[in-house]
mmCIF file of C-alpha atoms in Angstrom:
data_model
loop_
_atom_site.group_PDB
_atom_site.id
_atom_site.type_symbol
_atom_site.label_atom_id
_atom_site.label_comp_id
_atom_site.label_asym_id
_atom_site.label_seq_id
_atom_site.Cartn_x
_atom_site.Cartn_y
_atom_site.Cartn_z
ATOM 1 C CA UNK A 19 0.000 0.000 0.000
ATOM 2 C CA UNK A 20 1.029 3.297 -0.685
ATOM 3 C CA UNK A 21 2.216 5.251 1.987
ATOM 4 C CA UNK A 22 3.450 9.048 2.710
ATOM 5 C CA UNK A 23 4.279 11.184 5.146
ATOM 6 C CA UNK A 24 1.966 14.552 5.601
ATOM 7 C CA UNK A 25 1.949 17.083 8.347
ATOM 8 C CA UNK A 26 -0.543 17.139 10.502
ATOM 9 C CA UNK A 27 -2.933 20.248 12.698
ATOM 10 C CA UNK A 28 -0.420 20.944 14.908
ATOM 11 C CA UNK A 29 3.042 20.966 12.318
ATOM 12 C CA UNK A 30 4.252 17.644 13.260
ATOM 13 C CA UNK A 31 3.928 14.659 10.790
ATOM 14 C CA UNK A 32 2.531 11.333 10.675
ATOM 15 C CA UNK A 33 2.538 8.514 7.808
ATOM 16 C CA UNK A 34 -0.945 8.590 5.893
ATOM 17 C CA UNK A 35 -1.741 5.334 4.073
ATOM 18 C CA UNK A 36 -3.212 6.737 0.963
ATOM 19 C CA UNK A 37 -5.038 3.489 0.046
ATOM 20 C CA UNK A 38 -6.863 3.910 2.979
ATOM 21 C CA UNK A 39 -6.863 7.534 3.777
ATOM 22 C CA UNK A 40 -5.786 6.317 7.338
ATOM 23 C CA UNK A 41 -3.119 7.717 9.388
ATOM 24 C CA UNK A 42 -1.138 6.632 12.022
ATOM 25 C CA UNK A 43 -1.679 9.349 14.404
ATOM 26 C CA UNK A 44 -4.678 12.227 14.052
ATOM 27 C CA UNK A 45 -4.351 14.385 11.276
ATOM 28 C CA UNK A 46 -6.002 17.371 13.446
ATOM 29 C CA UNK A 47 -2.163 16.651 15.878
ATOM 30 C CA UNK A 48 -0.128 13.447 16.121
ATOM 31 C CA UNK A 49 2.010 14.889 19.061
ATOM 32 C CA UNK A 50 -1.277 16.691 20.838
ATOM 33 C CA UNK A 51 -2.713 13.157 20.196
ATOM 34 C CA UNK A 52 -0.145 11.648 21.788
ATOM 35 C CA UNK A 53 -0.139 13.609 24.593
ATOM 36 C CA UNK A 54 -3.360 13.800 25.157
ATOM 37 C CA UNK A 55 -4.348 10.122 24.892
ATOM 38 C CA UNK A 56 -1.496 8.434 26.180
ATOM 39 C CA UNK A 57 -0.019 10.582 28.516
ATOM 40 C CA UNK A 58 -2.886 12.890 30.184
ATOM 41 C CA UNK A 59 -5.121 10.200 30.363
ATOM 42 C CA UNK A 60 -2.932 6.766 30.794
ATOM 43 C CA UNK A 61 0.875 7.050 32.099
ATOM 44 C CA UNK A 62 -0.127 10.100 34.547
ATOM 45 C CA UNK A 63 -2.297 8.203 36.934
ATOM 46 C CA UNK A 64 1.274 6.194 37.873
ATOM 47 C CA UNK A 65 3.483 8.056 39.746
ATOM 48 C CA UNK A 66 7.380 6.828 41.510
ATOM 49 C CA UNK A 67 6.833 3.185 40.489
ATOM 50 C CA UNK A 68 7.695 0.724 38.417
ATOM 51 C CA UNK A 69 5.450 -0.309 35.503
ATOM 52 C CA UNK A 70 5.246 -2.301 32.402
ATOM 53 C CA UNK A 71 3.319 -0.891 29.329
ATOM 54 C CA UNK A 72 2.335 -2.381 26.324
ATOM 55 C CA UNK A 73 1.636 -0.539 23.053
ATOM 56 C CA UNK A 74 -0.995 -1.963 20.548
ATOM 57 C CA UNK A 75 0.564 -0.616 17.611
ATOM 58 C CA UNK A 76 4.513 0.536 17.994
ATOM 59 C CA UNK A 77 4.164 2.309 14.357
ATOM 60 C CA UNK A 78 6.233 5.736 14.227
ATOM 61 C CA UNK A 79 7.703 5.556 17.783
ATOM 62 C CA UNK A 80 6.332 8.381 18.474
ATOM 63 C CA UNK A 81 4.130 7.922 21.860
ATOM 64 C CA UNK A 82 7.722 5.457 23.343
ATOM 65 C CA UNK A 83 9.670 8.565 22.414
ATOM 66 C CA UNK A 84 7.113 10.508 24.504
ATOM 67 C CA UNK A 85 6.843 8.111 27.091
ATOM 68 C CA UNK A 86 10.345 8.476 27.542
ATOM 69 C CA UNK A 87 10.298 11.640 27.982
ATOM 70 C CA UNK A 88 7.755 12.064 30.389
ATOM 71 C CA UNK A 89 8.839 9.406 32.550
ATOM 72 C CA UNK A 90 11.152 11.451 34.911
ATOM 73 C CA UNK A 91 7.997 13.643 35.268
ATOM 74 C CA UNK A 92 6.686 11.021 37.046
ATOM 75 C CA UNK A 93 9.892 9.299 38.816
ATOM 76 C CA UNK A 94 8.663 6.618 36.710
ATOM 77 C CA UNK A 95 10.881 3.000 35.821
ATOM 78 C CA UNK A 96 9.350 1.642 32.331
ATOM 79 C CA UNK A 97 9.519 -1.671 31.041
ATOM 80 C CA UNK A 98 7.980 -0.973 26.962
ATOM 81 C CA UNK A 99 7.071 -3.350 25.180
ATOM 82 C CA UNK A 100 5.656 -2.346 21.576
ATOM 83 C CA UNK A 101 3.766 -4.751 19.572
ATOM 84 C CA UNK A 102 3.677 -3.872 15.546
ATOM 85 C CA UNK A 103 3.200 -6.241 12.504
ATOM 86 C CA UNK A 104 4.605 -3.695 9.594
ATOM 87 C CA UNK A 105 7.485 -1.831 11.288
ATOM 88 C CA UNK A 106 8.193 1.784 9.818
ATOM 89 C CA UNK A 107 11.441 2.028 7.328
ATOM 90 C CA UNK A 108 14.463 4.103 8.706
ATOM 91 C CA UNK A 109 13.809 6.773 5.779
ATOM 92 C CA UNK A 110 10.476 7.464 7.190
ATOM 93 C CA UNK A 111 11.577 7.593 10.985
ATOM 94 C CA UNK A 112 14.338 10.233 9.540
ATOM 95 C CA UNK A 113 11.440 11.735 7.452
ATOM 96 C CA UNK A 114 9.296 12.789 11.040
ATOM 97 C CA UNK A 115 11.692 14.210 13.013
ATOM 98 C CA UNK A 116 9.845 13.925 15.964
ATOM 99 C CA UNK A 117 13.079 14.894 18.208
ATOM 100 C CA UNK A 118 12.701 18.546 16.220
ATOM 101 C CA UNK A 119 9.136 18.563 16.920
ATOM 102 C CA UNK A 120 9.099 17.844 20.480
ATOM 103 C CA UNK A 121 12.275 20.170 21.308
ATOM 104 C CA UNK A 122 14.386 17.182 21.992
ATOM 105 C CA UNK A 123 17.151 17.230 19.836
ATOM 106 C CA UNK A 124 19.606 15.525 22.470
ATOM 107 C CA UNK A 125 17.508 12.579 22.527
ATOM 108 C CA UNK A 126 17.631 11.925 18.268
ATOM 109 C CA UNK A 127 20.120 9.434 19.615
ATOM 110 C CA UNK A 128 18.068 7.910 21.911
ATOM 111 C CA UNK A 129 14.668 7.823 19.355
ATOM 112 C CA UNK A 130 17.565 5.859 16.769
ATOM 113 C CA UNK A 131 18.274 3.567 19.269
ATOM 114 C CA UNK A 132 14.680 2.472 19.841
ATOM 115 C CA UNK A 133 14.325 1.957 15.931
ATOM 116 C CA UNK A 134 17.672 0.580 15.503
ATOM 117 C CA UNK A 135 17.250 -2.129 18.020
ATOM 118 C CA UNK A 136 16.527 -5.674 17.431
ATOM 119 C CA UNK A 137 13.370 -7.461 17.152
ATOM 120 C CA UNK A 138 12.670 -10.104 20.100
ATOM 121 C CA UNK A 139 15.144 -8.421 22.427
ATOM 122 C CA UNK A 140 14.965 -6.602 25.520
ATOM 123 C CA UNK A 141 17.316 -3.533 24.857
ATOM 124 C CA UNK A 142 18.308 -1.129 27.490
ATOM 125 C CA UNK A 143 17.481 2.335 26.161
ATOM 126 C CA UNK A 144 17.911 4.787 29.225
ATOM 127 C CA UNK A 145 18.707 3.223 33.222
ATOM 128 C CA UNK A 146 14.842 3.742 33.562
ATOM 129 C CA UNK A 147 13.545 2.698 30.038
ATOM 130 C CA UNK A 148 13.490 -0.671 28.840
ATOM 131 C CA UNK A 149 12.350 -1.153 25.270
ATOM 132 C CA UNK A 150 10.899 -4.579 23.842
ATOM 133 C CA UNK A 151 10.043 -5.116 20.167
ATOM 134 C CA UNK A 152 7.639 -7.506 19.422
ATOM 135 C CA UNK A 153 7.336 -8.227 15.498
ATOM 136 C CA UNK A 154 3.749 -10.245 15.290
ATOM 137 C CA UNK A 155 -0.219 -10.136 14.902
ATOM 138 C CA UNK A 156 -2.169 -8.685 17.884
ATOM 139 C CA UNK A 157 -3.974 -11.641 18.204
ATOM 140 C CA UNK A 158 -0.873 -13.552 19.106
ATOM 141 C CA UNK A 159 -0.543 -11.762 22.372
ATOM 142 C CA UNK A 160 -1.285 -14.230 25.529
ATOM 143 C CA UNK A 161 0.296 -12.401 28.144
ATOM 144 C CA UNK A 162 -1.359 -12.877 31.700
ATOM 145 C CA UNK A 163 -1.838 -10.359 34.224
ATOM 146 C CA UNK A 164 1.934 -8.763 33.149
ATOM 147 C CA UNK A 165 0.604 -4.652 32.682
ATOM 148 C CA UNK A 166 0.017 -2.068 34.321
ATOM 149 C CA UNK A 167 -1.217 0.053 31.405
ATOM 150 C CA UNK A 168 -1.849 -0.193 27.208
ATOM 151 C CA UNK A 169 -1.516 2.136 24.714
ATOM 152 C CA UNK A 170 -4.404 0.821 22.425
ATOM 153 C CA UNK A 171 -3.376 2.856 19.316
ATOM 154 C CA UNK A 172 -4.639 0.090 16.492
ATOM 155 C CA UNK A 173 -5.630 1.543 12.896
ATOM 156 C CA UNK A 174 -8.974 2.815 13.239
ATOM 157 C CA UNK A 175 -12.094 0.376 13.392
ATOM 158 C CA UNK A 176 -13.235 1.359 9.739
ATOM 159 C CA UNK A 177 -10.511 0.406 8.606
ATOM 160 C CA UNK A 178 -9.705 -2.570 10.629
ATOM 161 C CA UNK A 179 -12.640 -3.580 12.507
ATOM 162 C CA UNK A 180 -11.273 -6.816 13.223
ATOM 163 C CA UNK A 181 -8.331 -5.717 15.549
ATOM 164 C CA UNK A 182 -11.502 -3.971 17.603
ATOM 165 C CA UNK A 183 -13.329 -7.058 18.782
ATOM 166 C CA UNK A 184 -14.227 -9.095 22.028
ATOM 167 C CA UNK A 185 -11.665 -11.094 21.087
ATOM 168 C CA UNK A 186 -9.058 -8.709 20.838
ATOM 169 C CA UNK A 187 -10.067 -6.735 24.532
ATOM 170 C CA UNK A 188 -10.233 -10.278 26.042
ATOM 171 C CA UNK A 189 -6.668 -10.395 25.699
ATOM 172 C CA UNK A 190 -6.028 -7.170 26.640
ATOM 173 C CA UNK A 191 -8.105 -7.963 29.865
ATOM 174 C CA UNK A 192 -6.276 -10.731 30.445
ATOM 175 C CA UNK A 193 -2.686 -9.299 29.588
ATOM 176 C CA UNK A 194 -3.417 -6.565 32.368
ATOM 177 C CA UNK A 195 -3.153 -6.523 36.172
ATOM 178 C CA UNK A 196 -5.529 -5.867 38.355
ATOM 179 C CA UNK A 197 -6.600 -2.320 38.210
ATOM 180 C CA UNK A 198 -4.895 -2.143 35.436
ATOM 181 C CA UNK A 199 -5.645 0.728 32.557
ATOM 182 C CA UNK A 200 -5.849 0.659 28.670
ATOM 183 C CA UNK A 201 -6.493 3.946 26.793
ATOM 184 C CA UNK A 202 -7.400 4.619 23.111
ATOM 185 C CA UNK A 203 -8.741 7.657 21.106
ATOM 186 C CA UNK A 204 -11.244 5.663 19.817
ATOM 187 C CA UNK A 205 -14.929 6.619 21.299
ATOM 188 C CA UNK A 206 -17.323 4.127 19.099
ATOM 189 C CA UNK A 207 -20.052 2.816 20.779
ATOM 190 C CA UNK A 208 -18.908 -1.049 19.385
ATOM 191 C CA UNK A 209 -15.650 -0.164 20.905
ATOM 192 C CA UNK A 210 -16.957 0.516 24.225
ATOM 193 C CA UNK A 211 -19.728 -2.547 24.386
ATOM 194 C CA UNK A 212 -16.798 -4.894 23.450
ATOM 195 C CA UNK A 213 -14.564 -3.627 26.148
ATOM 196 C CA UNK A 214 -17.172 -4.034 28.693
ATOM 197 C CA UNK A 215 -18.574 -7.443 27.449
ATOM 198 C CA UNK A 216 -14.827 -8.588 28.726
ATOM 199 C CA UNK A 217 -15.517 -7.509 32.065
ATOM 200 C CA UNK A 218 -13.652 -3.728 31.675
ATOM 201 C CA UNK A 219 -15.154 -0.896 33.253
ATOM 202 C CA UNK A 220 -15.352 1.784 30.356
ATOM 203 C CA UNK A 221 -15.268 5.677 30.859
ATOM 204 C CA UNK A 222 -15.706 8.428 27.867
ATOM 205 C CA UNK A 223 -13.264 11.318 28.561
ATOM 206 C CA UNK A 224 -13.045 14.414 26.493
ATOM 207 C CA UNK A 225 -11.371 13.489 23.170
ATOM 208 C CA UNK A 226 -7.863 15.291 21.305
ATOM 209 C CA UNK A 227 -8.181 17.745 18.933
ATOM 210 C CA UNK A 228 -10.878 16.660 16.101
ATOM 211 C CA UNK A 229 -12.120 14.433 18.302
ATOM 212 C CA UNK A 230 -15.219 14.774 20.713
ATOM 213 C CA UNK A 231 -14.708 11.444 23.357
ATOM 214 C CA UNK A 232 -11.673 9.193 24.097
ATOM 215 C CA UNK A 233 -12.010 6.074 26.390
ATOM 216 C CA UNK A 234 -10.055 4.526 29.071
ATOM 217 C CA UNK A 235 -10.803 0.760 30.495
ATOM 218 C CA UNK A 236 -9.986 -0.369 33.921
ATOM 219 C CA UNK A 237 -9.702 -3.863 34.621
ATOM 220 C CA UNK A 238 -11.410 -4.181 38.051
#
């Protein structure tokens, strides 16, 4: 499929795949996305712990890269892992200069290093950032009760409704502690039923730019 990179709302860029006029982060923001998603909503409500975080949907790098940065914020110690079937080319990672965008130039390094790393392997990227790489489907994931908190950030439901079924929460339940949290900017009402049909309790927060509602599941 054809692929490009555009800039999005709020000057930073994102890879639109033209076949399916989908992008992989909003075209109204992809950092204020991010931020707003991922951040405000998930990795704030941990604070001076430990935590493990799994990303539906590793793609551009970009919410690690801010994950990374925030993470001293919150005296946090992160063990990433980032699941992704179609991993981004090194011309296109050059091509968003997300370091730039963010006012992070001293950590381009850093952003290489989480591209540059190998599949499979648990690589070291700070003292307080672990980075793991998983190269597979979504419905391969089995992990039990291993997360504190998921970055669902899957291609959008019309365009892959499959990756936002019962099936696929299920293991997301599953894969998360107890009182564990998954966030996503998606806000359709399938969405929500088929996180609660798992056993999640679902809330609809105030969505990014372009967007009216977000949600965030708690596993109870």
């Amino acid at each position: 499929m054809k692929r490009r990179i555009i800039t999005t709302g709020d000057g930073s860029k994102t890879i639109q795949i033209e076949d399916w006029d989908e992008q992989y982060h909003s075209k109204h923001g992809a950092v204020q996305e991010a931020y707003h998603v991922f951040i405000e909503h998930g990795l704030r409500l941990f604070k001076n712990e430990s935590i493990n975080l799994l990303e539906i949907g590793f793609g551009t790098g970009l919410n690690a890269l801010i994950t990374l940065l925030e993470a001293p914020r919150q005296q946090l110690s992160i063990d990433y892992v980032g699941v992704e079937a179609f991993p981004v080319s090194k011309q296109e990672v050059d091509a968003l200069d997300y370091c730039q965008q963010l006012d992070a130039n001293d950590q381009q390094e850093v952003f290489q290093k989480m591209h540059s790393s190998p599949w499979e392997e648990t690589i070291s990227i700070t003292p307080d950032f672990s980075l793991l790489k998983q190269k597979k489907d979504f419905k391969e994931i089995d992990e039990e009760n291993l997360f504190n908190l998921i970055y669902f950030d899957a291609f959008g439901a019309r365009v892959q409704p499959e990756l936002w079924t019962e099936e696929i929460f299920l293991k997301m339940y599953h894969a998360l502690k107890r009182n564990g949290v998954l966030v996503t900017y998606a806000a359709k009402g399938s969405v929500r039923r088929a996180m609660q049909a798992v056993g999640f309790t679902v809330e609809r927060l105030p969505g990014p730019p372009g967007k009216r509602e977000m949600l965030r599941a708690i596993k109870n």
